[in-house]
Amino acid sequence: MDIVGQHIPLEIHEIASGTPVFDWTVPKQWTIRDAFVKNSRGERVIDFRAHNLHVVSYSCPVDTRLTLADLRPHLHSDPEHPDWIPYRTSYYSEDWGFCLAHSALQALPDDDYTVCIDSTLEDGKLIWGECLIPGATSDEIVISTHICHPSLANDNLSGIAVSIELAKSLLAASGSYYSVRILFIPGTIGSIVWLATNVERLQTIRHGLIAVNLGDTGHLHYKRSRRGHAEIDRVVEYVLHRRKDDCTVIDFSPYGYDERQFCSPGINLPFGCLSRTPYGQFPEYHTSADNMRFVRPEALAHSLDAYREIIQVLNRNGRFQNLQPMCEPQLGKRGLYGSIGGRSDAKERQMAMLWVLNFSDGEHSLLDIAERAGIDFEVIADAAETLTEHGLLARCSGSNA
Amino acid sequence: MDIVGQHIPLEIHEIASGTPVFDWTVPKQWTIRDAFVKNSRGERVIDFRAHNLHVVSYSCPVDTRLTLADLRPHLHSDPEHPDWIPYRTSYYSEDWGFCLAHSALQALPDDDYTVCIDSTLEDGKLIWGECLIPGATSDEIVISTHICHPSLANDNLSGIAVSIELAKSLLAASGSYYSVRILFIPGTIGSIVWLATNVERLQTIRHGLIAVNLGDTGHLHYKRSRRGHAEIDRVVEYVLHRRKDDCTVIDFSPYGYDERQFCSPGINLPFGCLSRTPYGQFPEYHTSADNMRFVRPEALAHSLDAYREIIQVLNRNGRFQNLQPMCEPQLGKRGLYGSIGGRSDAKERQMAMLWVLNFSDGEHSLLDIAERAGIDFEVIADAAETLTEHGLLARCSGSNA
Amino acid sequence: MDIVGQHIPLEIHEIASGTPVFDWTVPKQWTIRDAFVKNSRGERVIDFRAHNLHVVSYSCPVDTRLTLADLRPHLHSDPEHPDWIPYRTSYYSEDWGFCLAHSALQALPDDDYTVCIDSTLEDGKLIWGECLIPGATSDEIVISTHICHPSLANDNLSGIAVSIELAKSLLAASGSYYSVRILFIPGTIGSIVWLATNVERLQTIRHGLIAVNLGDTGHLHYKRSRRGHAEIDRVVEYVLHRRKDDCTVIDFSPYGYDERQFCSPGINLPFGCLSRTPYGQFPEYHTSADNMRFVRPEALAHSLDAYREIIQVLNRNGRFQNLQPMCEPQLGKRGLYGSIGGRSDAKERQMAMLWVLNFSDGEHSLLDIAERAGIDFEVIADAAETLTEHGLLARCSGSNA
């Protein structure tokens, strides 16, 4: 949170352990100071200081001596990738353990081992961060990224990095229609806490994206919201298609990241998940190999561009009302006519105006019109802007879906 | 009716000739005692006692002497199948006649024939039988089978036989959600009488099937209800598909069996027709060749299985309400979590729970969820049962369509 | 208008210049008496009397002498078709000009030219004609054809000619359900004027077609109404398909002929455009080559047949209510049964009756039923007529879409 706060204005929130949140309770706070396994010669053969994945997250405190046989059930490795340290957690059941490379595990001799986990699990607090970039309306786009294991580079840190850069570029721009709220929250319990403490705000949330796995070299994947054809779904698919990005679009399923909570049936917000390679589909997932060599700057930049473009289309998209809906308005007396037959661009601009006028009946969004007309969204949006300036069009409030 | 009543509890109903039923009137009762054509030597050359198809059903009484030429217009045969006796009726127009094999007809010499039909057509009653197997609710599944010409084996007796066996197995089972009512009624007028005398009951009928032609060796045919996508339609199609049965599904048309009445526009109940080879599509249809050699025990058993499975899916299917719809409920504290990553079956059960929780918003039935999740219906239904036992789910009342 | 009025009864309407109509104003009236360019020898080298396309329509008065260089910006030709005179207008911007064959333009020597356009542009009136053929109801079908440049044969005169013949045949027939109104109006401003002065009538208009380009040898094109699946759209597509005409059907777009006004969002009437080769897709379009040699009598007759057949189907189509909707009515006692099994035609008529009875629930039109049953519309409509005569059916009022 401190590092994020050095890059963008961040509001830090906290909630005390034990607080009920919907069907859940905010858990105790886990603090880890040190953890190691020493052999009988006093050498640290597994050392938390060397790599923080060595200790199973949320392990309870331990201070004991064990034979290898007794220690063994607490040691986790991945035989298929013998050099990688797996990432394990023990949320919600009191246990402890160490993770290590399978090659290192196999090299451990029979010995008496000193085992120490210097952790505490006690009442404390859960914290999260929010960055709000205000727009013309209080209607919000929410970008949510998890922060619970940032030492994993793609599945976790990449989402944080892209979100920070996105926030910076939105703060630098102006004239955004929507307010954009970026959430930096622990997975699952963080989104449950946020939703439980923001129930009154939910009705102002128009669109949402879960930002995750944005640095690997795979192509973009979009997992639709539970609604399936919400505006966010249509805009993401339009943008990915327009960019001619290689991409895969899949339907919502109730498993994955925090879309599970944002799309639970009582919440049912239009949240999709835009990632590169999804959850569990790259071998480095949840291992020490998901590191800074695995994520690529050009992949991060490409992901950031897609997010920016999506937010731009969301901002420009809207339903409009033609204020002269009885027959066509006379464009000529307003200097808006006469370009047909001129250059091809002028003709397209003219046609865009006619399409926008004809279908701005309060029911069709500009994206609907662009798709029906077969004209690029930006040309349609420019036409709507021109017509609005000439008093022929007014933007409708509310969602466009 | 007596024979049916020896196998299952049967309630017998009757209605007097002359009673108006909707646009119709209950007809007079036809009683046939004997019918024959004798040659001049006094030999019965056509004899009702030899085969009851020899007399045209509903023939008026006759006692006369005729030449072959005068008799001929009253003799019906099928030249394409010269050894089969056709089945003919003369409902609703006063007439009389005999049916015989075409070969027998051609062998008749010129002669003076004594013609006798010892029948009466007089005020009496129409009877039908009903077997009700009570379920947890008074909502009903109705299975309707016609009984008007049971000497035909496939088109008629097979439907009666399968319905009796179905009733037996439902009576032996327990815990059915729906009450199941099995109707043994004459075709057309029987369903009109039943509907006219049960108007107040129609609103409790949730699903219906016309059971007919269930013993031939052809594959299953399902003719959809007039509604086309009623729950009965979706369940039958799901079950036939899941069984990997060869089957044909066709849309409703206003011709065929009693679905014509159950699906008339003022009734419009969700009744489909599940048969093997449909109406008129096998050459033996309505002839003496539709006999006990034409129907096969394994075909009857296969039909019965399909009916049983359909009723089982109907009973388990339902719309449910997630009682903890704000974010996911915490499955771990209820001992329902943790199996993911374990055996494949356990993982599927876990996913089934998440699907059921996410889509149990009172709008999606378990069949909707099973189809969307790509998980077998029974696994989804088991998950719903488990979640209901843990107080996380409640079944909605009413139809699921 | 005078010539049209010699063929059919025509009501002439007028509106004064300067009258506001929606966002527009009725323009001044342009009168052209003579126009020419004379060379220094006094010879008319461009002469309005020789061809009325020589003067740009709506040219302001001119009387001056110019060198060829100064005259040149006012001369319009088409280098791609050097022998054709293009058709140009200067509505809504004060200008003047001459059109001529490109070969004639190139032959003009340097000279001093006398230029004269003897026109007036002053307050006057806009006129249009209407022919109303009354039907059984005041619900209307509107056929609209433009009259603004009748010296072009396909794009303009063909629509007038077919509309006149259509009116004649409708006047000669009887028993039409709809009233048919045929509009002879100037393009764009004419339809705006008509709509602005008939706002209260719009709710009685059930169907509309723009009649244009009906004499060329291309195949029929139907451009759907803005609604896309209005009854007019379905009927036109049904008729074109049934005729086995080569035809092209395209979706609505807000450009073309007067469907732009009839389908503007505040009007949104179900108007399609049925033409042969559409707007701008034949090279002769808006040139002197769109003349009486370009249109063919057999093409005009073929177009007229399609219009007639469409109006006939619209007249017969309707939603009906089965007055005996509880089970099937007893057709036998009304002499309507018994033909099944007879000739194939009788069987189809019988099936048509059953389809009409089953789906006449006030929601399905006869066209819906014909398409669902796979039976020709006229057979279905005949069945509805028979059933109506027997008191089993009643036509619903209102639109069928």
Short mmCIF file of N, CA and C in Angstrom, two decimals, chain A residues 1 11-21 24-31 58 91-92 121-130 144-148 183-198 258:
data_model
loop_
_atom_site.label_atom_id
_atom_site.label_comp_id
_atom_site.label_asym_id
_atom_site.label_seq_id
_atom_site.Cartn_x
_atom_site.Cartn_y
_atom_site.Cartn_z
N MET A 1 0.83 -1.20 0.00
CA MET A 1 0.00 0.00 0.00
C MET A 1 0.87 1.26 0.00
N GLU A 11 -6.42 6.22 -0.89
CA GLU A 11 -7.14 6.31 0.38
C GLU A 11 -7.07 4.94 1.03
N ILE A 12 -6.54 4.86 2.24
CA ILE A 12 -6.40 3.57 2.91
C ILE A 12 -7.60 3.35 3.84
N HIS A 13 -8.19 2.17 3.73
CA HIS A 13 -9.32 1.81 4.58
C HIS A 13 -8.92 0.62 5.44
N GLU A 14 -9.57 0.46 6.59
CA GLU A 14 -9.28 -0.71 7.39
C GLU A 14 -10.55 -1.19 8.08
N ILE A 15 -10.54 -2.45 8.45
CA ILE A 15 -11.67 -3.04 9.15
C ILE A 15 -11.11 -4.04 10.16
N ALA A 16 -11.71 -4.06 11.36
CA ALA A 16 -11.14 -4.86 12.46
C ALA A 16 -11.43 -6.35 12.30
N SER A 17 -10.48 -7.19 12.68
CA SER A 17 -10.72 -8.63 12.76
C SER A 17 -11.98 -8.89 13.58
N GLY A 18 -12.74 -9.86 13.16
CA GLY A 18 -13.93 -10.22 13.92
C GLY A 18 -15.19 -9.53 13.43
N THR A 19 -15.03 -8.51 12.59
CA THR A 19 -16.23 -7.83 12.09
C THR A 19 -16.99 -8.76 11.14
N PRO A 20 -18.31 -8.92 11.35
CA PRO A 20 -19.07 -9.75 10.40
C PRO A 20 -19.28 -9.02 9.07
N VAL A 21 -19.05 -9.71 7.98
CA VAL A 21 -19.27 -9.15 6.64
C VAL A 21 -20.06 -10.18 5.84
N TRP A 24 -19.52 -13.93 6.25
CA TRP A 24 -18.14 -14.13 6.66
C TRP A 24 -17.80 -13.29 7.89
N THR A 25 -16.58 -13.50 8.39
CA THR A 25 -16.05 -12.69 9.48
C THR A 25 -14.64 -12.27 9.09
N VAL A 26 -14.29 -11.00 9.33
CA VAL A 26 -12.92 -10.56 9.02
C VAL A 26 -11.96 -11.39 9.88
N PRO A 27 -10.99 -12.07 9.23
CA PRO A 27 -10.13 -13.00 9.98
C PRO A 27 -9.09 -12.27 10.84
N LYS A 28 -8.45 -13.03 11.68
CA LYS A 28 -7.34 -12.49 12.45
C LYS A 28 -6.22 -12.06 11.51
N GLN A 29 -5.35 -11.21 12.03
CA GLN A 29 -4.26 -10.69 11.20
C GLN A 29 -3.03 -11.56 11.40
N TRP A 30 -2.43 -11.96 10.32
CA TRP A 30 -1.27 -12.84 10.38
C TRP A 30 -0.01 -11.99 10.19
N THR A 31 0.91 -12.12 11.12
CA THR A 31 2.18 -11.40 11.00
C THR A 31 3.29 -12.43 11.02
N TYR A 58 -0.22 -17.85 6.41
CA TYR A 58 -1.18 -18.01 7.49
C TYR A 58 -0.81 -19.18 8.41
N TYR A 91 -5.44 -20.57 4.76
CA TYR A 91 -6.53 -19.74 5.30
C TYR A 91 -7.59 -20.64 5.91
N TYR A 92 -8.20 -20.18 6.95
CA TYR A 92 -9.42 -20.78 7.49
C TYR A 92 -9.25 -22.19 8.06
N LEU A 121 -0.99 -14.67 14.97
CA LEU A 121 -2.31 -14.70 14.36
C LEU A 121 -3.23 -14.13 15.42
N GLU A 122 -3.52 -12.83 15.31
CA GLU A 122 -4.26 -12.22 16.41
C GLU A 122 -5.17 -11.11 15.87
N ASP A 123 -6.04 -10.67 16.73
CA ASP A 123 -6.95 -9.61 16.31
C ASP A 123 -6.15 -8.44 15.78
N GLY A 124 -6.54 -7.94 14.66
CA GLY A 124 -5.83 -6.82 14.05
C GLY A 124 -6.78 -6.19 13.06
N LYS A 125 -6.33 -6.02 11.86
CA LYS A 125 -7.20 -5.37 10.89
C LYS A 125 -6.87 -5.85 9.48
N LEU A 126 -7.83 -5.67 8.61
CA LEU A 126 -7.61 -5.91 7.18
C LEU A 126 -7.59 -4.52 6.54
N ILE A 127 -6.59 -4.28 5.68
CA ILE A 127 -6.53 -2.96 5.04
C ILE A 127 -6.67 -3.10 3.52
N TRP A 128 -7.16 -2.05 2.91
CA TRP A 128 -7.18 -1.99 1.44
C TRP A 128 -7.05 -0.54 1.00
N GLY A 129 -6.80 -0.36 -0.27
CA GLY A 129 -6.61 0.99 -0.80
C GLY A 129 -7.58 1.28 -1.93
N GLU A 130 -7.94 2.55 -2.04
CA GLU A 130 -8.83 2.97 -3.13
C GLU A 130 -8.28 4.24 -3.75
N SER A 144 -10.87 -3.55 -10.19
CA SER A 144 -10.48 -4.17 -8.93
C SER A 144 -9.30 -5.10 -9.16
N THR A 145 -8.27 -4.95 -8.33
CA THR A 145 -7.08 -5.79 -8.46
C THR A 145 -6.73 -6.31 -7.07
N HIS A 146 -6.30 -7.56 -7.00
CA HIS A 146 -6.02 -8.11 -5.67
C HIS A 146 -4.56 -7.88 -5.29
N ILE A 147 -4.32 -7.85 -4.01
CA ILE A 147 -3.00 -7.45 -3.48
C ILE A 147 -2.50 -8.46 -2.47
N CYS A 148 -3.06 -9.67 -2.46
CA CYS A 148 -2.80 -10.56 -1.32
C CYS A 148 -1.50 -11.34 -1.43
N LEU A 183 -9.66 -0.34 -7.00
CA LEU A 183 -9.59 -1.01 -5.70
C LEU A 183 -8.35 -1.89 -5.64
N PHE A 184 -7.60 -1.74 -4.55
CA PHE A 184 -6.46 -2.61 -4.27
C PHE A 184 -6.83 -3.39 -3.02
N ILE A 185 -7.29 -4.63 -3.20
CA ILE A 185 -7.90 -5.38 -2.10
C ILE A 185 -7.39 -6.82 -2.07
N PRO A 186 -7.35 -7.43 -0.88
CA PRO A 186 -7.03 -8.86 -0.84
C PRO A 186 -8.13 -9.66 -1.55
N GLY A 187 -7.74 -10.74 -2.22
CA GLY A 187 -8.71 -11.55 -2.95
C GLY A 187 -9.78 -12.13 -2.02
N THR A 188 -10.94 -12.41 -2.53
CA THR A 188 -12.10 -12.99 -1.83
C THR A 188 -12.52 -12.14 -0.63
N ILE A 189 -11.83 -12.26 0.52
CA ILE A 189 -12.30 -11.56 1.72
C ILE A 189 -12.30 -10.04 1.49
N GLY A 190 -11.33 -9.55 0.68
CA GLY A 190 -11.26 -8.11 0.41
C GLY A 190 -12.47 -7.63 -0.37
N SER A 191 -12.88 -8.37 -1.38
CA SER A 191 -14.05 -7.92 -2.15
C SER A 191 -15.32 -8.08 -1.33
N ILE A 192 -15.37 -9.12 -0.49
CA ILE A 192 -16.54 -9.29 0.39
C ILE A 192 -16.63 -8.11 1.36
N VAL A 193 -15.49 -7.76 1.97
CA VAL A 193 -15.46 -6.61 2.89
C VAL A 193 -15.89 -5.34 2.16
N TRP A 194 -15.31 -5.14 0.97
CA TRP A 194 -15.62 -3.89 0.25
C TRP A 194 -17.11 -3.82 -0.11
N LEU A 195 -17.65 -4.92 -0.59
CA LEU A 195 -19.07 -4.93 -0.97
C LEU A 195 -19.96 -4.73 0.25
N ALA A 196 -19.59 -5.41 1.36
CA ALA A 196 -20.41 -5.31 2.57
C ALA A 196 -20.40 -3.89 3.14
N THR A 197 -19.29 -3.18 2.96
CA THR A 197 -19.19 -1.83 3.52
C THR A 197 -19.56 -0.75 2.51
N ASN A 198 -19.95 -1.14 1.30
CA ASN A 198 -20.30 -0.16 0.27
C ASN A 198 -21.64 -0.46 -0.40
N ASP A 258 -12.18 -12.26 -8.22
CA ASP A 258 -13.22 -11.61 -7.43
C ASP A 258 -14.52 -11.35 -8.17
#
